[in-house]
Structures are given as C-alpha cells and as structure tokens.
Amino acid sequence: VDTIEEVSDEYEFLPESIPYITSVAGGSPKWLANTFSKEWISEINRTAYLSANPHTRRVLGETMDGLFTEVGGPEDRLSDFEHFAPIWETHWDDDLETVPARAVTDYLIEFYRSQPSERTIAHYMQPHFPSIPDPIGEGMDIENDAHWNSNDVWTLIKNGDISVDDAYESYVQNLRYVLDDIEVVLSNVDAEKVIITADHGNAFG
C-alpha cells in the first residue's frame, strides 16, 4: 500500500490515498486457496480468471502437485470458473523468468472484447520479482514446484550482495511497469467498475 501511494500521483486512475484491506494470506498459494473456496462458488461460476501466476494450477487444480499441496483441496476448483486461462503456461518468458505484463494485458483486452464475463480477474505477476525494467536476482523455476531460483533477490539481500534500498527501487520500477499496462487496459476496456489490487504485499525489512 505504501509503495503504490508513492507513485499514485503519476497515474490519473489512482487516488492519492490508497484504500486497503487485510489480505487473506501472505503469499499467492494460500491466497488462492482461501479466496477461491466453495463458500464463494456462485460468484466463481460467474467469474473469468486469467492468471499469470504459476501457483494457480498447483493449488486449485486436480492434481495439486508440488510444494504447496497442503493448502489445496481434494477437487479441481479450476473447473468452477466460467472461464480459466493459464497464461503462465502459454506466455512464460524463460529469459525474464516470469510472464511479461503485456501478455496478460493483450489476453485480457481480447477476451473482454470477444466474450466478456460478469466479472473478470486478470492476475499479473508484477510488481512481484523478478523486476523486468531493473533485473536483479533470479526469478522462479516453473519446472520445479514454482519455487525461487537460488540467487533470488531475497537471498541476495540476506547475503549482503544487494541492499534493501536497491531491491526496493527495483520493485518500485516494476510497479510502474505494470501500472503502465493497467493504463493500456483502462483505455481499451469499458467496464462499469475496475478494481486494482494485489493478492499480497512484500516486506523489505
């Protein structure tokens, strides 16, 4: 919240003071499990979920293989969505070690124009590391339980190889990077209501 407030005056679509709520989890896997639960099945049935997050199938899918099976459920919850698009499976960039924002933006705009749903969630990876405009550290390994590679930014901070300030500045640049794409979305999608939010924040201390 403090980081998006830091750049809010650069974007007309953001308020100066950012409203916030407490997330249902401190990371994507448990957020997925706690958000897309049977309690909200009627809303999920009317929702399109376009996800660049590689944890999605591992937590909500039928097999739930990998590191985070303990937060999954016994059934395939992906079939509950009106439409589900695993964008990380089709648009993962091996060099960037993430999904570029524009891949999500393009998919969202095309989907909205061709088959709009009552509610559409577009789950970008940014401002989550790795930072595309200012690459520091390695990204995620989607072939091995979607875990961080050994020289990720948090390990570099812990080992004293980069400073918290440098990592944070890279993070802010990555936030601007994705907000620039949100601006593209807003100029191409005529939705009654748009909510810009995050599944969880990041701690830098």
GROMACS .gro file of C-alpha atoms in nm:
model
  205
    1VAL     CA    1   0.000   0.000   0.000
    2ASP     CA    2   0.278   0.245   0.087
    3THR     CA    3   0.456   0.170  -0.241
    4ILE     CA    4   0.155   0.230  -0.464
    5GLU     CA    5   0.084   0.551  -0.273
    6GLU     CA    6   0.441   0.654  -0.352
    7VAL     CA    7   0.364   0.652  -0.726
    8SER     CA    8  -0.009   0.731  -0.718
    9ASP     CA    9   0.037   1.093  -0.830
   10GLU     CA   10   0.192   0.964  -1.155
   11TYR     CA   11  -0.131   0.789  -1.263
   12GLU     CA   12  -0.463   0.967  -1.310
   13PHE     CA   13  -0.661   0.649  -1.241
   14LEU     CA   14  -0.515   0.608  -0.890
   15PRO     CA   15  -0.639   0.803  -0.589
   16GLU     CA   16  -0.382   0.990  -0.381
   17SER     CA   17  -0.476   0.790  -0.071
   18ILE     CA   18  -0.499   0.418  -0.145
   19PRO     CA   19  -0.776   0.228   0.037
   20TYR     CA   20  -0.677  -0.115   0.160
   21ILE     CA   21  -0.795  -0.431   0.331
   22THR     CA   22  -0.600  -0.708   0.503
   23SER     CA   23  -0.524  -0.995   0.266
   24VAL     CA   24  -0.648  -1.346   0.341
   25ALA     CA   25  -0.288  -1.470   0.308
   26GLY     CA   26   0.074  -1.357   0.299
   27GLY     CA   27   0.154  -1.536  -0.028
   28SER     CA   28  -0.012  -1.643  -0.351
   29PRO     CA   29  -0.070  -2.016  -0.275
   30LYS     CA   30  -0.269  -1.964   0.043
   31TRP     CA   31  -0.439  -1.659  -0.109
   32LEU     CA   32  -0.563  -1.877  -0.395
   33ALA     CA   33  -0.686  -2.147  -0.157
   34ASN     CA   34  -0.858  -1.901   0.077
   35THR     CA   35  -1.010  -1.684  -0.196
   36PHE     CA   36  -1.149  -1.938  -0.442
   37SER     CA   37  -1.324  -2.156  -0.186
   38LYS     CA   38  -1.658  -2.335  -0.206
   39GLU     CA   39  -1.807  -2.059   0.008
   40TRP     CA   40  -1.799  -1.833  -0.299
   41ILE     CA   41  -1.893  -2.092  -0.561
   42SER     CA   42  -2.183  -1.893  -0.709
   43GLU     CA   43  -1.956  -1.590  -0.765
   44ILE     CA   44  -1.675  -1.809  -0.902
   45ASN     CA   45  -1.917  -1.964  -1.152
   46ARG     CA   46  -1.972  -1.614  -1.295
   47THR     CA   47  -1.602  -1.521  -1.299
   48ALA     CA   48  -1.333  -1.545  -1.565
   49TYR     CA   49  -0.986  -1.589  -1.417
   50LEU     CA   50  -0.688  -1.501  -1.637
   51SER     CA   51  -0.378  -1.594  -1.439
   52ALA     CA   52  -0.007  -1.542  -1.496
   53ASN     CA   53   0.067  -1.694  -1.156
   54PRO     CA   54   0.223  -2.044  -1.183
   55HIS     CA   55   0.092  -2.143  -0.839
   56THR     CA   56  -0.266  -2.139  -0.968
   57ARG     CA   57  -0.293  -2.492  -1.104
   58ARG     CA   58  -0.087  -2.641  -0.822
   59VAL     CA   59  -0.326  -2.502  -0.562
   60LEU     CA   60  -0.661  -2.514  -0.743
   61GLY     CA   61  -0.603  -2.789  -0.999
   62GLU     CA   62  -0.694  -3.155  -0.993
   63THR     CA   63  -0.351  -3.299  -0.914
   64MET     CA   64  -0.214  -3.020  -0.696
   65ASP     CA   65   0.142  -3.149  -0.739
   66GLY     CA   66   0.429  -2.964  -0.583
   67LEU     CA   67   0.535  -2.764  -0.284
   68PHE     CA   68   0.202  -2.620  -0.176
   69THR     CA   69  -0.031  -2.919  -0.177
   70GLU     CA   70  -0.114  -2.863   0.189
   71VAL     CA   71  -0.317  -2.552   0.105
   72GLY     CA   72  -0.504  -2.716  -0.182
   73GLY     CA   73  -0.829  -2.907  -0.169
   74PRO     CA   74  -0.933  -3.254  -0.281
   75GLU     CA   75  -1.106  -3.141  -0.600
   76ASP     CA   76  -1.035  -2.947  -0.919
   77ARG     CA   77  -1.161  -2.597  -0.845
   78LEU     CA   78  -1.042  -2.453  -1.178
   79SER     CA   79  -1.346  -2.604  -1.349
   80ASP     CA   80  -1.567  -2.390  -1.126
   81PHE     CA   81  -1.472  -2.073  -1.314
   82GLU     CA   82  -1.682  -1.956  -1.606
   83HIS     CA   83  -1.353  -1.927  -1.795
   84PHE     CA   84  -0.998  -2.005  -1.687
   85ALA     CA   85  -0.681  -1.907  -1.877
   86PRO     CA   86  -0.341  -2.035  -1.752
   87ILE     CA   87  -0.140  -1.755  -1.912
   88TRP     CA   88   0.184  -1.868  -1.746
   89GLU     CA   89   0.164  -2.192  -1.944
   90THR     CA   90   0.147  -2.012  -2.279
   91HIS     CA   91   0.341  -1.690  -2.222
   92TRP     CA   92   0.619  -1.770  -1.974
   93ASP     CA   93   0.942  -1.594  -2.076
   94ASP     CA   94   1.241  -1.815  -1.998
   95ASP     CA   95   1.483  -1.522  -2.019
   96LEU     CA   96   1.282  -1.297  -1.788
   97GLU     CA   97   1.180  -1.593  -1.567
   98THR     CA   98   0.827  -1.453  -1.539
   99VAL     CA   99   0.526  -1.359  -1.752
  100PRO     CA  100   0.556  -1.009  -1.906
  101ALA     CA  101   0.272  -0.773  -1.823
  102ARG     CA  102   0.182  -0.718  -2.188
  103ALA     CA  103   0.095  -1.086  -2.232
  104VAL     CA  104  -0.174  -1.052  -1.965
  105THR     CA  105  -0.290  -0.716  -2.099
  106ASP     CA  106  -0.331  -0.842  -2.455
  107TYR     CA  107  -0.516  -1.154  -2.343
  108LEU     CA  108  -0.746  -0.953  -2.117
  109ILE     CA  109  -0.839  -0.696  -2.386
  110GLU     CA  110  -0.904  -0.962  -2.650
  111PHE     CA  111  -1.106  -1.172  -2.406
  112TYR     CA  112  -1.312  -0.875  -2.288
  113ARG     CA  113  -1.400  -0.776  -2.644
  114SER     CA  114  -1.490  -1.128  -2.758
  115GLN     CA  115  -1.657  -1.296  -2.458
  116PRO     CA  116  -1.696  -1.063  -2.160
  117SER     CA  117  -1.791  -1.221  -1.828
  118GLU     CA  118  -1.984  -1.067  -1.544
  119ARG     CA  119  -1.656  -1.050  -1.353
  120THR     CA  120  -1.304  -1.092  -1.488
  121ILE     CA  121  -0.989  -1.124  -1.278
  122ALA     CA  122  -0.656  -1.062  -1.453
  123HIS     CA  123  -0.374  -1.179  -1.226
  124TYR     CA  124  -0.045  -1.015  -1.326
  125MET     CA  125   0.287  -1.127  -1.179
  126GLN     CA  126   0.422  -0.773  -1.138
  127PRO     CA  127   0.525  -0.595  -0.920
  128HIS     CA  128   0.632  -0.937  -0.789
  129PHE     CA  129   1.001  -1.001  -0.856
  130PRO     CA  130   1.179  -1.055  -1.087
  131SER     CA  131   1.173  -0.691  -1.191
  132ILE     CA  132   1.153  -0.655  -1.568
  133PRO     CA  133   1.273  -0.293  -1.605
  134ASP     CA  134   1.553  -0.339  -1.350
  135PRO     CA  135   1.654  -0.707  -1.336
  136ILE     CA  136   1.827  -0.809  -1.012
  137GLY     CA  137   1.843  -1.165  -0.892
  138GLU     CA  138   1.684  -1.468  -1.050
  139GLY     CA  139   1.317  -1.544  -1.093
  140MET     CA  140   1.102  -1.852  -1.047
  141ASP     CA  141   1.159  -2.205  -1.174
  142ILE     CA  142   0.823  -2.326  -1.306
  143GLU     CA  143   0.965  -2.667  -1.391
  144ASN     CA  144   1.042  -2.738  -1.025
  145ASP     CA  145   0.745  -2.663  -0.800
  146ALA     CA  146   0.739  -2.293  -0.899
  147HIS     CA  147   0.998  -2.209  -0.635
  148TRP     CA  148   1.256  -1.930  -0.635
  149ASN     CA  149   1.589  -1.997  -0.801
  150SER     CA  150   1.892  -1.995  -0.570
  151ASN     CA  151   2.003  -1.636  -0.641
  152ASP     CA  152   1.666  -1.469  -0.596
  153VAL     CA  153   1.651  -1.112  -0.470
  154TRP     CA  154   1.566  -1.213  -0.112
  155THR     CA  155   1.870  -1.440  -0.089
  156LEU     CA  156   2.090  -1.164  -0.231
  157ILE     CA  157   1.961  -0.924   0.035
  158LYS     CA  158   2.013  -1.182   0.309
  159ASN     CA  159   2.370  -1.247   0.194
  160GLY     CA  160   2.452  -0.875   0.170
  161ASP     CA  161   2.504  -0.888  -0.208
  162ILE     CA  162   2.249  -0.613  -0.270
  163SER     CA  163   2.098  -0.354  -0.039
  164VAL     CA  164   1.735  -0.334   0.068
  165ASP     CA  165   1.722   0.014  -0.089
  166ASP     CA  166   1.840  -0.116  -0.427
  167ALA     CA  167   1.589  -0.401  -0.415
  168TYR     CA  168   1.309  -0.167  -0.320
  169GLU     CA  169   1.389   0.075  -0.602
  170SER     CA  170   1.380  -0.217  -0.845
  171TYR     CA  171   1.043  -0.316  -0.701
  172VAL     CA  172   0.906   0.038  -0.747
  173GLN     CA  173   1.017   0.036  -1.109
  174ASN     CA  174   0.841  -0.298  -1.158
  175LEU     CA  175   0.525  -0.148  -1.008
  176ARG     CA  176   0.538   0.140  -1.256
  177TYR     CA  177   0.594  -0.114  -1.533
  178VAL     CA  178   0.269  -0.297  -1.458
  179LEU     CA  179   0.072   0.021  -1.386
  180ASP     CA  180   0.168   0.144  -1.732
  181ASP     CA  181  -0.002  -0.166  -1.870
  182ILE     CA  182  -0.306  -0.112  -1.649
  183GLU     CA  183  -0.333   0.226  -1.820
  184VAL     CA  184  -0.346   0.043  -2.155
  185VAL     CA  185  -0.622  -0.182  -2.021
  186LEU     CA  186  -0.831   0.110  -1.898
  187SER     CA  187  -0.812   0.280  -2.238
  188ASN     CA  188  -0.936  -0.037  -2.411
  189VAL     CA  189  -1.189  -0.185  -2.168
  190ASP     CA  190  -1.517  -0.007  -2.098
  191ALA     CA  191  -1.601  -0.175  -1.768
  192GLU     CA  192  -1.853  -0.037  -1.519
  193LYS     CA  193  -1.610  -0.096  -1.233
  194VAL     CA  194  -1.237  -0.175  -1.221
  195ILE     CA  195  -1.060  -0.275  -0.900
  196ILE     CA  196  -0.680  -0.259  -0.894
  197THR     CA  197  -0.545  -0.465  -0.608
  198ALA     CA  198  -0.288  -0.727  -0.510
  199ASP     CA  199  -0.312  -1.073  -0.359
  200HIS     CA  200  -0.045  -0.985  -0.101
  201GLY     CA  201   0.226  -0.731  -0.024
  202ASN     CA  202   0.601  -0.767   0.024
  203ALA     CA  203   0.811  -0.700   0.335
  204PHE     CA  204   1.156  -0.545   0.291
  205GLY     CA  205   1.284  -0.534   0.643
   0.00000   0.00000   0.00000
